[in-house]
Amino acid sequence: MTPRDASDDSRWSDLDRPPLNAAALRRGLVRDGGLWREVEVVQRTGSTNTDLVALATEGKAAEGAVLVAEEQTAGKGRLDRQWTAPPRSGLFFSVLLNPAEVPAARWGWLPLLTGVAVATGLSRAAGVDTALKWPNDLLVTVGGEERKAGGILAERAGNEGVVIGVGINVTLREDELPVPQAASLALAGAVSTDRDPLLRGILRSLEEWYGRWRAAAGDPVVSELQETYAAGCATLGRVVRAELPGDRSITGEAVAIDGDGRLVLATGEGVQEPVGAGDIVHLRPA
């Protein structure tokens, strides 16, 4: 990473938001026999997911590549939603995985696995309690209210790869939040907002969980992924509305995560219906 003079760009004037140290991240994460093979930090890009998918598709990136941006101008969430934040105020990164040993039918667990890894890593490194909203949101509590501090997006990269993108608000202040329902680790009382150890903690946790899941050929029971995700899922036990493709919705109590990673809703008609994709609205606390 090329140093820049703070006078060059007002984006570098916030001393509470120092830049990531790419060399230190590589030293801490890249090792023989480990998952992470390359860690690149760029100052600014549209979307790390878009960039890494393109590199993987062109054969220019291999499993274990990590791409981190100090600023994203067109970060992507589910349903093509935009994810933007001030420079160096969060962690915005994507990783390339190639779970060749795992049947493709089980790849749908990867966003949930990433959620477990992120929550575990942040608990250790930031000392903040987090919860998972199915399927891909990271929740924290601010003033007694659950609010979204991060999200996860998985995209296929060619026939063999999956790019997982993660965005986490770290130091956003109240007046910088994109919507009132958003939050940051700082607002949730994190004991540390130093992004270098936070990112290392998350990626080490992801390496651990991915290794367990891959060794179990993607079996969510054998790897203990299904049990662990359910234990940290704030959606379970709540009455929710699932807004589905085709302008259809289902309301019911979220009672389980099934073997395919789907959310199971018990409706008022006494039917248990699995939901594999859609927006989930929490209607009532557990």
PDB file of C-alpha atoms in Angstrom:
ATOM      1  CA  MET A   1       0.000   0.000   0.000  1.00  0.00           C
ATOM      2  CA  THR A   2       1.454   3.375  -1.005  1.00  0.00           C
ATOM      3  CA  PRO A   3       1.476   5.943   1.854  1.00  0.00           C
ATOM      4  CA  ARG A   4      -0.402   9.136   1.199  1.00  0.00           C
ATOM      5  CA  ASP A   5      -0.056  12.559   2.719  1.00  0.00           C
ATOM      6  CA  ALA A   6      -3.092  13.584   4.759  1.00  0.00           C
ATOM      7  CA  SER A   7      -3.065  16.959   3.043  1.00  0.00           C
ATOM      8  CA  ASP A   8      -3.694  15.226  -0.295  1.00  0.00           C
ATOM      9  CA  ASP A   9      -7.168  14.051   0.550  1.00  0.00           C
ATOM     10  CA  SER A  10      -9.582  14.984   3.319  1.00  0.00           C
ATOM     11  CA  ARG A  11     -10.551  11.311   3.522  1.00  0.00           C
ATOM     12  CA  TRP A  12      -7.237  10.730   5.332  1.00  0.00           C
ATOM     13  CA  SER A  13      -7.715  13.393   7.967  1.00  0.00           C
ATOM     14  CA  ASP A  14      -9.725  11.283  10.442  1.00  0.00           C
ATOM     15  CA  LEU A  15      -7.111  10.064  12.912  1.00  0.00           C
ATOM     16  CA  ASP A  16      -9.690   7.793  14.568  1.00  0.00           C
ATOM     17  CA  ARG A  17      -9.718   5.763  11.368  1.00  0.00           C
ATOM     18  CA  PRO A  18      -6.157   4.737  10.533  1.00  0.00           C
ATOM     19  CA  PRO A  19      -5.535   2.747   7.350  1.00  0.00           C
ATOM     20  CA  LEU A  20      -5.180  -1.010   7.397  1.00  0.00           C
ATOM     21  CA  ASN A  21      -1.640  -2.390   7.430  1.00  0.00           C
ATOM     22  CA  ALA A  22      -1.572  -4.749   4.452  1.00  0.00           C
ATOM     23  CA  ALA A  23       1.912  -6.111   5.193  1.00  0.00           C
ATOM     24  CA  ALA A  24       0.990  -6.916   8.803  1.00  0.00           C
ATOM     25  CA  LEU A  25      -2.229  -8.598   7.670  1.00  0.00           C
ATOM     26  CA  ARG A  26      -0.265 -10.811   5.272  1.00  0.00           C
ATOM     27  CA  ARG A  27       2.241 -11.737   7.974  1.00  0.00           C
ATOM     28  CA  GLY A  28      -0.569 -12.657  10.353  1.00  0.00           C
ATOM     29  CA  LEU A  29      -2.742 -14.608   7.918  1.00  0.00           C
ATOM     30  CA  VAL A  30      -0.712 -16.116   5.077  1.00  0.00           C
ATOM     31  CA  ARG A  31       1.139 -19.277   6.106  1.00  0.00           C
ATOM     32  CA  ASP A  32       2.183 -22.603   4.648  1.00  0.00           C
ATOM     33  CA  GLY A  33      -0.704 -25.048   4.762  1.00  0.00           C
ATOM     34  CA  GLY A  34      -3.213 -22.344   5.624  1.00  0.00           C
ATOM     35  CA  LEU A  35      -6.289 -21.280   3.709  1.00  0.00           C
ATOM     36  CA  TRP A  36      -5.344 -17.660   3.052  1.00  0.00           C
ATOM     37  CA  ARG A  37      -2.876 -17.371   0.193  1.00  0.00           C
ATOM     38  CA  GLU A  38      -3.041 -13.687  -0.701  1.00  0.00           C
ATOM     39  CA  VAL A  39      -4.305 -10.553   1.042  1.00  0.00           C
ATOM     40  CA  GLU A  40      -4.659  -7.384  -1.013  1.00  0.00           C
ATOM     41  CA  VAL A  41      -5.819  -4.029   0.328  1.00  0.00           C
ATOM     42  CA  VAL A  42      -7.036  -1.405  -2.149  1.00  0.00           C
ATOM     43  CA  GLN A  43      -7.881   2.176  -1.299  1.00  0.00           C
ATOM     44  CA  ARG A  44     -11.119   2.433  -3.214  1.00  0.00           C
ATOM     45  CA  THR A  45     -13.256   0.266  -5.455  1.00  0.00           C
ATOM     46  CA  GLY A  46     -16.848  -0.197  -6.487  1.00  0.00           C
ATOM     47  CA  SER A  47     -17.329  -3.655  -4.980  1.00  0.00           C
ATOM     48  CA  THR A  48     -14.795  -6.176  -3.711  1.00  0.00           C
ATOM     49  CA  ASN A  49     -17.229  -8.955  -4.649  1.00  0.00           C
ATOM     50  CA  THR A  50     -17.502  -7.776  -8.242  1.00  0.00           C
ATOM     51  CA  ASP A  51     -13.722  -7.435  -8.510  1.00  0.00           C
ATOM     52  CA  LEU A  52     -12.926 -10.844  -7.010  1.00  0.00           C
ATOM     53  CA  VAL A  53     -15.605 -12.651  -9.036  1.00  0.00           C
ATOM     54  CA  ALA A  54     -14.080 -11.157 -12.190  1.00  0.00           C
ATOM     55  CA  LEU A  55     -10.548 -12.186 -11.191  1.00  0.00           C
ATOM     56  CA  ALA A  56     -11.668 -15.717 -10.343  1.00  0.00           C
ATOM     57  CA  THR A  57     -13.617 -16.079 -13.576  1.00  0.00           C
ATOM     58  CA  GLU A  58     -10.559 -14.965 -15.552  1.00  0.00           C
ATOM     59  CA  GLY A  59      -8.343 -17.445 -13.698  1.00  0.00           C
ATOM     60  CA  LYS A  60      -6.384 -14.657 -11.996  1.00  0.00           C
ATOM     61  CA  ALA A  61      -7.321 -15.581  -8.415  1.00  0.00           C
ATOM     62  CA  ALA A  62      -7.242 -18.881  -6.543  1.00  0.00           C
ATOM     63  CA  GLU A  63      -8.883 -20.193  -3.397  1.00  0.00           C
ATOM     64  CA  GLY A  64      -7.751 -18.267  -0.357  1.00  0.00           C
ATOM     65  CA  ALA A  65      -7.542 -14.882  -2.085  1.00  0.00           C
ATOM     66  CA  VAL A  66      -8.701 -12.008   0.129  1.00  0.00           C
ATOM     67  CA  LEU A  67      -9.552  -8.584  -1.288  1.00  0.00           C
ATOM     68  CA  VAL A  68     -10.111  -5.714   1.153  1.00  0.00           C
ATOM     69  CA  ALA A  69     -11.185  -2.156   0.341  1.00  0.00           C
ATOM     70  CA  GLU A  70     -10.768   0.900   2.527  1.00  0.00           C
ATOM     71  CA  GLU A  71     -13.780   2.350   0.722  1.00  0.00           C
ATOM     72  CA  GLN A  72     -16.499   0.858  -1.466  1.00  0.00           C
ATOM     73  CA  THR A  73     -18.535   3.104  -3.733  1.00  0.00           C
ATOM     74  CA  ALA A  74     -20.938   0.420  -4.988  1.00  0.00           C
ATOM     75  CA  GLY A  75     -20.900  -2.251  -2.316  1.00  0.00           C
ATOM     76  CA  LYS A  76     -23.585  -4.849  -2.857  1.00  0.00           C
ATOM     77  CA  GLY A  77     -26.093  -6.386  -0.498  1.00  0.00           C
ATOM     78  CA  ARG A  78     -28.832  -8.880  -1.182  1.00  0.00           C
ATOM     79  CA  LEU A  79     -31.416  -8.016  -3.855  1.00  0.00           C
ATOM     80  CA  ASP A  80     -28.945  -5.557  -5.449  1.00  0.00           C
ATOM     81  CA  ARG A  81     -29.098  -3.176  -2.500  1.00  0.00           C
ATOM     82  CA  GLN A  82     -26.243  -0.715  -2.128  1.00  0.00           C
ATOM     83  CA  TRP A  83     -23.858  -0.745   0.827  1.00  0.00           C
ATOM     84  CA  THR A  84     -21.877   2.466   1.323  1.00  0.00           C
ATOM     85  CA  ALA A  85     -19.974   3.953   4.252  1.00  0.00           C
ATOM     86  CA  PRO A  86     -17.299   6.590   4.893  1.00  0.00           C
ATOM     87  CA  PRO A  87     -13.702   5.610   4.048  1.00  0.00           C
ATOM     88  CA  ARG A  88     -11.985   3.381   6.643  1.00  0.00           C
ATOM     89  CA  SER A  89     -15.110   3.296   8.834  1.00  0.00           C
ATOM     90  CA  GLY A  90     -15.646  -0.436   8.431  1.00  0.00           C
ATOM     91  CA  LEU A  91     -14.397  -3.739   7.116  1.00  0.00           C
ATOM     92  CA  PHE A  92     -15.309  -4.356   3.480  1.00  0.00           C
ATOM     93  CA  PHE A  93     -13.782  -7.529   2.085  1.00  0.00           C
ATOM     94  CA  SER A  94     -14.339 -10.589  -0.075  1.00  0.00           C
ATOM     95  CA  VAL A  95     -12.775 -14.047  -0.068  1.00  0.00           C
ATOM     96  CA  LEU A  96     -12.617 -16.731  -2.749  1.00  0.00           C
ATOM     97  CA  LEU A  97     -13.436 -20.304  -1.727  1.00  0.00           C
ATOM     98  CA  ASN A  98     -13.418 -23.485  -3.782  1.00  0.00           C
ATOM     99  CA  PRO A  99     -15.130 -26.219  -1.757  1.00  0.00           C
ATOM    100  CA  ALA A 100     -14.454 -28.976  -4.286  1.00  0.00           C
ATOM    101  CA  GLU A 101     -14.868 -31.747  -1.676  1.00  0.00           C
ATOM    102  CA  VAL A 102     -18.384 -30.541  -0.831  1.00  0.00           C
ATOM    103  CA  PRO A 103     -21.437 -31.389  -2.968  1.00  0.00           C
ATOM    104  CA  ALA A 104     -22.731 -28.216  -4.637  1.00  0.00           C
ATOM    105  CA  ALA A 105     -26.127 -28.816  -3.019  1.00  0.00           C
ATOM    106  CA  ARG A 106     -24.535 -27.939   0.331  1.00  0.00           C
ATOM    107  CA  TRP A 107     -22.857 -24.714  -0.816  1.00  0.00           C
ATOM    108  CA  GLY A 108     -25.901 -22.791   0.372  1.00  0.00           C
ATOM    109  CA  TRP A 109     -24.495 -23.179   3.876  1.00  0.00           C
ATOM    110  CA  LEU A 110     -21.533 -20.913   3.076  1.00  0.00           C
ATOM    111  CA  PRO A 111     -23.252 -17.572   3.914  1.00  0.00           C
ATOM    112  CA  LEU A 112     -24.504 -19.056   7.210  1.00  0.00           C
ATOM    113  CA  LEU A 113     -21.056 -20.475   7.942  1.00  0.00           C
ATOM    114  CA  THR A 114     -19.566 -17.051   7.295  1.00  0.00           C
ATOM    115  CA  GLY A 115     -22.084 -15.508   9.687  1.00  0.00           C
ATOM    116  CA  VAL A 116     -21.035 -17.910  12.442  1.00  0.00           C
ATOM    117  CA  ALA A 117     -17.365 -17.188  11.739  1.00  0.00           C
ATOM    118  CA  VAL A 118     -17.866 -13.409  11.762  1.00  0.00           C
ATOM    119  CA  ALA A 119     -19.868 -13.490  14.998  1.00  0.00           C
ATOM    120  CA  THR A 120     -17.274 -15.732  16.652  1.00  0.00           C
ATOM    121  CA  GLY A 121     -14.353 -13.633  15.477  1.00  0.00           C
ATOM    122  CA  LEU A 122     -15.936 -10.370  16.599  1.00  0.00           C
ATOM    123  CA  SER A 123     -16.826 -11.789  20.000  1.00  0.00           C
ATOM    124  CA  ARG A 124     -13.172 -12.632  20.566  1.00  0.00           C
ATOM    125  CA  ALA A 125     -11.581  -9.551  19.003  1.00  0.00           C
ATOM    126  CA  ALA A 126     -14.117  -6.789  19.729  1.00  0.00           C
ATOM    127  CA  GLY A 127     -15.787  -8.066  22.886  1.00  0.00           C
ATOM    128  CA  VAL A 128     -19.213  -7.258  21.506  1.00  0.00           C
ATOM    129  CA  ASP A 129     -22.242  -9.540  21.567  1.00  0.00           C
ATOM    130  CA  THR A 130     -23.641 -10.205  18.127  1.00  0.00           C
ATOM    131  CA  ALA A 131     -26.588 -12.159  16.772  1.00  0.00           C
ATOM    132  CA  LEU A 132     -27.422 -13.505  13.327  1.00  0.00           C
ATOM    133  CA  LYS A 133     -30.571 -12.626  11.438  1.00  0.00           C
ATOM    134  CA  TRP A 134     -31.325 -15.290   8.852  1.00  0.00           C
ATOM    135  CA  PRO A 135     -29.921 -15.513   6.300  1.00  0.00           C
ATOM    136  CA  ASN A 136     -27.091 -12.982   6.204  1.00  0.00           C
ATOM    137  CA  ASP A 137     -27.323 -10.048   8.633  1.00  0.00           C
ATOM    138  CA  LEU A 138     -25.178  -9.344  11.676  1.00  0.00           C
ATOM    139  CA  LEU A 139     -27.075  -7.693  14.538  1.00  0.00           C
ATOM    140  CA  VAL A 140     -25.827  -5.782  17.578  1.00  0.00           C
ATOM    141  CA  THR A 141     -27.742  -4.178  20.426  1.00  0.00           C
ATOM    142  CA  VAL A 142     -27.693  -0.396  20.828  1.00  0.00           C
ATOM    143  CA  GLY A 143     -29.840   1.186  23.531  1.00  0.00           C
ATOM    144  CA  GLY A 144     -31.757  -2.039  24.038  1.00  0.00           C
ATOM    145  CA  GLU A 145     -32.647  -2.251  20.330  1.00  0.00           C
ATOM    146  CA  GLU A 146     -31.364  -4.776  17.804  1.00  0.00           C
ATOM    147  CA  ARG A 147     -29.815  -3.072  14.799  1.00  0.00           C
ATOM    148  CA  LYS A 148     -27.901  -4.208  11.736  1.00  0.00           C
ATOM    149  CA  ALA A 149     -24.131  -3.744  11.797  1.00  0.00           C
ATOM    150  CA  GLY A 150     -23.132  -5.977   8.913  1.00  0.00           C
ATOM    151  CA  GLY A 151     -24.121  -8.216   6.060  1.00  0.00           C
ATOM    152  CA  ILE A 152     -22.890 -11.122   3.965  1.00  0.00           C
ATOM    153  CA  LEU A 153     -23.290 -11.821   0.252  1.00  0.00           C
ATOM    154  CA  ALA A 154     -22.287 -15.008  -1.599  1.00  0.00           C
ATOM    155  CA  GLU A 155     -21.829 -15.143  -5.371  1.00  0.00           C
ATOM    156  CA  ARG A 156     -20.754 -17.948  -7.670  1.00  0.00           C
ATOM    157  CA  ALA A 157     -17.467 -17.442  -9.489  1.00  0.00           C
ATOM    158  CA  GLY A 158     -17.344 -19.764 -12.461  1.00  0.00           C
ATOM    159  CA  ASN A 159     -18.210 -23.440 -11.982  1.00  0.00           C
ATOM    160  CA  GLU A 160     -15.981 -24.158  -8.994  1.00  0.00           C
ATOM    161  CA  GLY A 161     -15.682 -21.006  -6.927  1.00  0.00           C
ATOM    162  CA  VAL A 162     -17.747 -18.999  -4.478  1.00  0.00           C
ATOM    163  CA  VAL A 163     -16.942 -15.421  -3.486  1.00  0.00           C
ATOM    164  CA  ILE A 164     -18.149 -14.406  -0.041  1.00  0.00           C
ATOM    165  CA  GLY A 165     -18.395 -10.678   0.636  1.00  0.00           C
ATOM    166  CA  VAL A 166     -18.605  -9.195   4.119  1.00  0.00           C
ATOM    167  CA  GLY A 167     -19.380  -5.627   5.138  1.00  0.00           C
ATOM    168  CA  ILE A 168     -19.210  -4.545   8.785  1.00  0.00           C
ATOM    169  CA  ASN A 169     -19.736  -1.060  10.199  1.00  0.00           C
ATOM    170  CA  VAL A 170     -16.964  -0.520  12.732  1.00  0.00           C
ATOM    171  CA  THR A 171     -16.689   3.156  13.703  1.00  0.00           C
ATOM    172  CA  LEU A 172     -19.743   4.767  12.110  1.00  0.00           C
ATOM    173  CA  ARG A 173     -21.252   7.482  14.281  1.00  0.00           C
ATOM    174  CA  GLU A 174     -24.987   8.066  14.637  1.00  0.00           C
ATOM    175  CA  ASP A 175     -24.966  10.933  12.146  1.00  0.00           C
ATOM    176  CA  GLU A 176     -23.217   8.731   9.548  1.00  0.00           C
ATOM    177  CA  LEU A 177     -25.650   5.825   9.608  1.00  0.00           C
ATOM    178  CA  PRO A 178     -27.422   5.237   6.277  1.00  0.00           C
ATOM    179  CA  VAL A 179     -30.718   4.359   8.003  1.00  0.00           C
ATOM    180  CA  PRO A 180     -31.891   4.551  11.636  1.00  0.00           C
ATOM    181  CA  GLN A 181     -31.995   0.741  11.856  1.00  0.00           C
ATOM    182  CA  ALA A 182     -28.251   0.516  11.180  1.00  0.00           C
ATOM    183  CA  ALA A 183     -25.509   0.442  13.794  1.00  0.00           C
ATOM    184  CA  SER A 184     -21.774  -0.046  14.218  1.00  0.00           C
ATOM    185  CA  LEU A 185     -19.497  -1.955  16.565  1.00  0.00           C
ATOM    186  CA  ALA A 186     -18.507   1.329  18.217  1.00  0.00           C
ATOM    187  CA  LEU A 187     -22.121   2.247  18.939  1.00  0.00           C
ATOM    188  CA  ALA A 188     -22.619  -1.238  20.413  1.00  0.00           C
ATOM    189  CA  GLY A 189     -19.801  -0.659  22.916  1.00  0.00           C
ATOM    190  CA  ALA A 190     -17.006  -2.693  21.318  1.00  0.00           C
ATOM    191  CA  VAL A 191     -13.883  -2.795  23.478  1.00  0.00           C
ATOM    192  CA  SER A 192     -11.751  -2.483  20.329  1.00  0.00           C
ATOM    193  CA  THR A 193     -12.401  -0.875  16.963  1.00  0.00           C
ATOM    194  CA  ASP A 194      -8.883  -1.465  15.613  1.00  0.00           C
ATOM    195  CA  ARG A 195      -9.688  -2.955  12.235  1.00  0.00           C
ATOM    196  CA  ASP A 196      -6.435  -4.907  11.805  1.00  0.00           C
ATOM    197  CA  PRO A 197      -7.008  -7.347  14.697  1.00  0.00           C
ATOM    198  CA  LEU A 198     -10.726  -7.437  13.939  1.00  0.00           C
ATOM    199  CA  LEU A 199     -10.074  -8.578  10.373  1.00  0.00           C
ATOM    200  CA  ARG A 200      -7.453 -11.092  11.454  1.00  0.00           C
ATOM    201  CA  GLY A 201      -9.839 -12.508  14.053  1.00  0.00           C
ATOM    202  CA  ILE A 202     -12.673 -12.867  11.535  1.00  0.00           C
ATOM    203  CA  LEU A 203     -10.514 -14.507   8.863  1.00  0.00           C
ATOM    204  CA  ARG A 204      -8.946 -16.937  11.329  1.00  0.00           C
ATOM    205  CA  SER A 205     -12.415 -17.884  12.544  1.00  0.00           C
ATOM    206  CA  LEU A 206     -13.597 -18.306   8.948  1.00  0.00           C
ATOM    207  CA  GLU A 207     -10.613 -20.525   8.177  1.00  0.00           C
ATOM    208  CA  GLU A 208     -11.424 -22.695  11.198  1.00  0.00           C
ATOM    209  CA  TRP A 209     -15.133 -23.090  10.407  1.00  0.00           C
ATOM    210  CA  TYR A 210     -14.568 -23.602   6.690  1.00  0.00           C
ATOM    211  CA  GLY A 211     -12.011 -26.305   7.433  1.00  0.00           C
ATOM    212  CA  ARG A 212     -14.415 -28.148   9.745  1.00  0.00           C
ATOM    213  CA  TRP A 213     -17.263 -27.920   7.252  1.00  0.00           C
ATOM    214  CA  ARG A 214     -15.113 -29.015   4.314  1.00  0.00           C
ATOM    215  CA  ALA A 215     -13.635 -31.935   6.287  1.00  0.00           C
ATOM    216  CA  ALA A 216     -17.214 -33.085   6.953  1.00  0.00           C
ATOM    217  CA  ALA A 217     -18.024 -32.880   3.222  1.00  0.00           C
ATOM    218  CA  GLY A 218     -20.374 -29.998   4.021  1.00  0.00           C
ATOM    219  CA  ASP A 219     -22.475 -31.996   6.487  1.00  0.00           C
ATOM    220  CA  PRO A 220     -23.995 -29.314   8.765  1.00  0.00           C
ATOM    221  CA  VAL A 221     -24.592 -31.792  11.591  1.00  0.00           C
ATOM    222  CA  VAL A 222     -21.174 -33.473  11.651  1.00  0.00           C
ATOM    223  CA  SER A 223     -19.408 -30.095  11.416  1.00  0.00           C
ATOM    224  CA  GLU A 224     -21.723 -28.721  14.172  1.00  0.00           C
ATOM    225  CA  LEU A 225     -22.518 -25.782  11.894  1.00  0.00           C
ATOM    226  CA  GLN A 226     -26.288 -26.251  11.986  1.00  0.00           C
ATOM    227  CA  GLU A 227     -26.369 -26.399  15.791  1.00  0.00           C
ATOM    228  CA  THR A 228     -24.039 -23.433  16.227  1.00  0.00           C
ATOM    229  CA  TYR A 229     -25.886 -21.263  13.723  1.00  0.00           C
ATOM    230  CA  ALA A 230     -29.231 -22.012  15.371  1.00  0.00           C
ATOM    231  CA  ALA A 231     -27.802 -21.138  18.796  1.00  0.00           C
ATOM    232  CA  GLY A 232     -26.782 -17.676  17.594  1.00  0.00           C
ATOM    233  CA  CYS A 233     -29.739 -16.962  15.317  1.00  0.00           C
ATOM    234  CA  ALA A 234     -31.927 -14.105  16.548  1.00  0.00           C
ATOM    235  CA  THR A 235     -34.648 -15.054  14.057  1.00  0.00           C
ATOM    236  CA  LEU A 236     -35.536 -18.364  15.673  1.00  0.00           C
ATOM    237  CA  GLY A 237     -38.422 -18.215  18.150  1.00  0.00           C
ATOM    238  CA  ARG A 238     -39.789 -15.026  16.622  1.00  0.00           C
ATOM    239  CA  VAL A 239     -42.898 -14.353  14.616  1.00  0.00           C
ATOM    240  CA  VAL A 240     -41.627 -13.149  11.256  1.00  0.00           C
ATOM    241  CA  ARG A 241     -42.825 -12.251   7.799  1.00  0.00           C
ATOM    242  CA  ALA A 242     -40.963 -13.786   4.890  1.00  0.00           C
ATOM    243  CA  GLU A 243     -41.224 -11.599   1.790  1.00  0.00           C
ATOM    244  CA  LEU A 244     -40.689 -13.971  -1.112  1.00  0.00           C
ATOM    245  CA  PRO A 245     -40.043 -13.594  -4.834  1.00  0.00           C
ATOM    246  CA  GLY A 246     -43.184 -12.995  -6.861  1.00  0.00           C
ATOM    247  CA  ASP A 247     -44.732 -10.588  -4.331  1.00  0.00           C
ATOM    248  CA  ARG A 248     -45.673 -13.467  -2.042  1.00  0.00           C
ATOM    249  CA  SER A 249     -45.248 -13.454   1.724  1.00  0.00           C
ATOM    250  CA  ILE A 250     -45.588 -15.927   4.587  1.00  0.00           C
ATOM    251  CA  THR A 251     -46.087 -15.056   8.256  1.00  0.00           C
ATOM    252  CA  GLY A 252     -45.305 -17.534  10.988  1.00  0.00           C
ATOM    253  CA  GLU A 253     -43.037 -18.476  13.855  1.00  0.00           C
ATOM    254  CA  ALA A 254     -39.454 -19.275  12.892  1.00  0.00           C
ATOM    255  CA  VAL A 255     -38.981 -22.684  14.491  1.00  0.00           C
ATOM    256  CA  ALA A 256     -35.859 -24.232  12.942  1.00  0.00           C
ATOM    257  CA  ILE A 257     -32.993 -24.145  10.475  1.00  0.00           C
ATOM    258  CA  ASP A 258     -33.271 -27.301   8.375  1.00  0.00           C
ATOM    259  CA  GLY A 259     -30.523 -29.460   6.904  1.00  0.00           C
ATOM    260  CA  ASP A 260     -30.365 -27.324   3.776  1.00  0.00           C
ATOM    261  CA  GLY A 261     -29.918 -24.090   5.738  1.00  0.00           C
ATOM    262  CA  ARG A 262     -33.491 -22.984   5.114  1.00  0.00           C
ATOM    263  CA  LEU A 263     -35.605 -21.169   7.689  1.00  0.00           C
ATOM    264  CA  VAL A 264     -38.642 -23.212   8.723  1.00  0.00           C
ATOM    265  CA  LEU A 265     -41.806 -21.247   9.519  1.00  0.00           C
ATOM    266  CA  ALA A 266     -44.782 -22.639  11.419  1.00  0.00           C
ATOM    267  CA  THR A 267     -47.794 -20.850   9.984  1.00  0.00           C
ATOM    268  CA  GLY A 268     -51.191 -20.199  11.564  1.00  0.00           C
ATOM    269  CA  GLU A 269     -52.615 -22.964   9.377  1.00  0.00           C
ATOM    270  CA  GLY A 270     -50.477 -25.523  11.167  1.00  0.00           C
ATOM    271  CA  VAL A 271     -48.114 -25.963   8.234  1.00  0.00           C
ATOM    272  CA  GLN A 272     -44.330 -25.940   8.523  1.00  0.00           C
ATOM    273  CA  GLU A 273     -42.928 -24.241   5.440  1.00  0.00           C
ATOM    274  CA  PRO A 274     -39.217 -23.961   4.642  1.00  0.00           C
ATOM    275  CA  VAL A 275     -37.989 -20.671   3.185  1.00  0.00           C
ATOM    276  CA  GLY A 276     -34.840 -20.795   1.097  1.00  0.00           C
ATOM    277  CA  ALA A 277     -34.671 -17.171  -0.049  1.00  0.00           C
ATOM    278  CA  GLY A 278     -36.390 -13.924   0.780  1.00  0.00           C
ATOM    279  CA  ASP A 279     -36.424 -10.922   3.085  1.00  0.00           C
ATOM    280  CA  ILE A 280     -37.239 -11.681   6.709  1.00  0.00           C
ATOM    281  CA  VAL A 281     -38.983  -9.080   8.870  1.00  0.00           C
ATOM    282  CA  HIS A 282     -38.922  -9.651  12.621  1.00  0.00           C
ATOM    283  CA  LEU A 283     -42.462  -8.872  13.829  1.00  0.00           C
ATOM    284  CA  ARG A 284     -42.244  -9.812  17.486  1.00  0.00           C
ATOM    285  CA  PRO A 285     -39.397 -10.483  19.937  1.00  0.00           C
ATOM    286  CA  ALA A 286     -38.658 -14.047  20.964  1.00  0.00           C
TER     287      ALA A 286
END
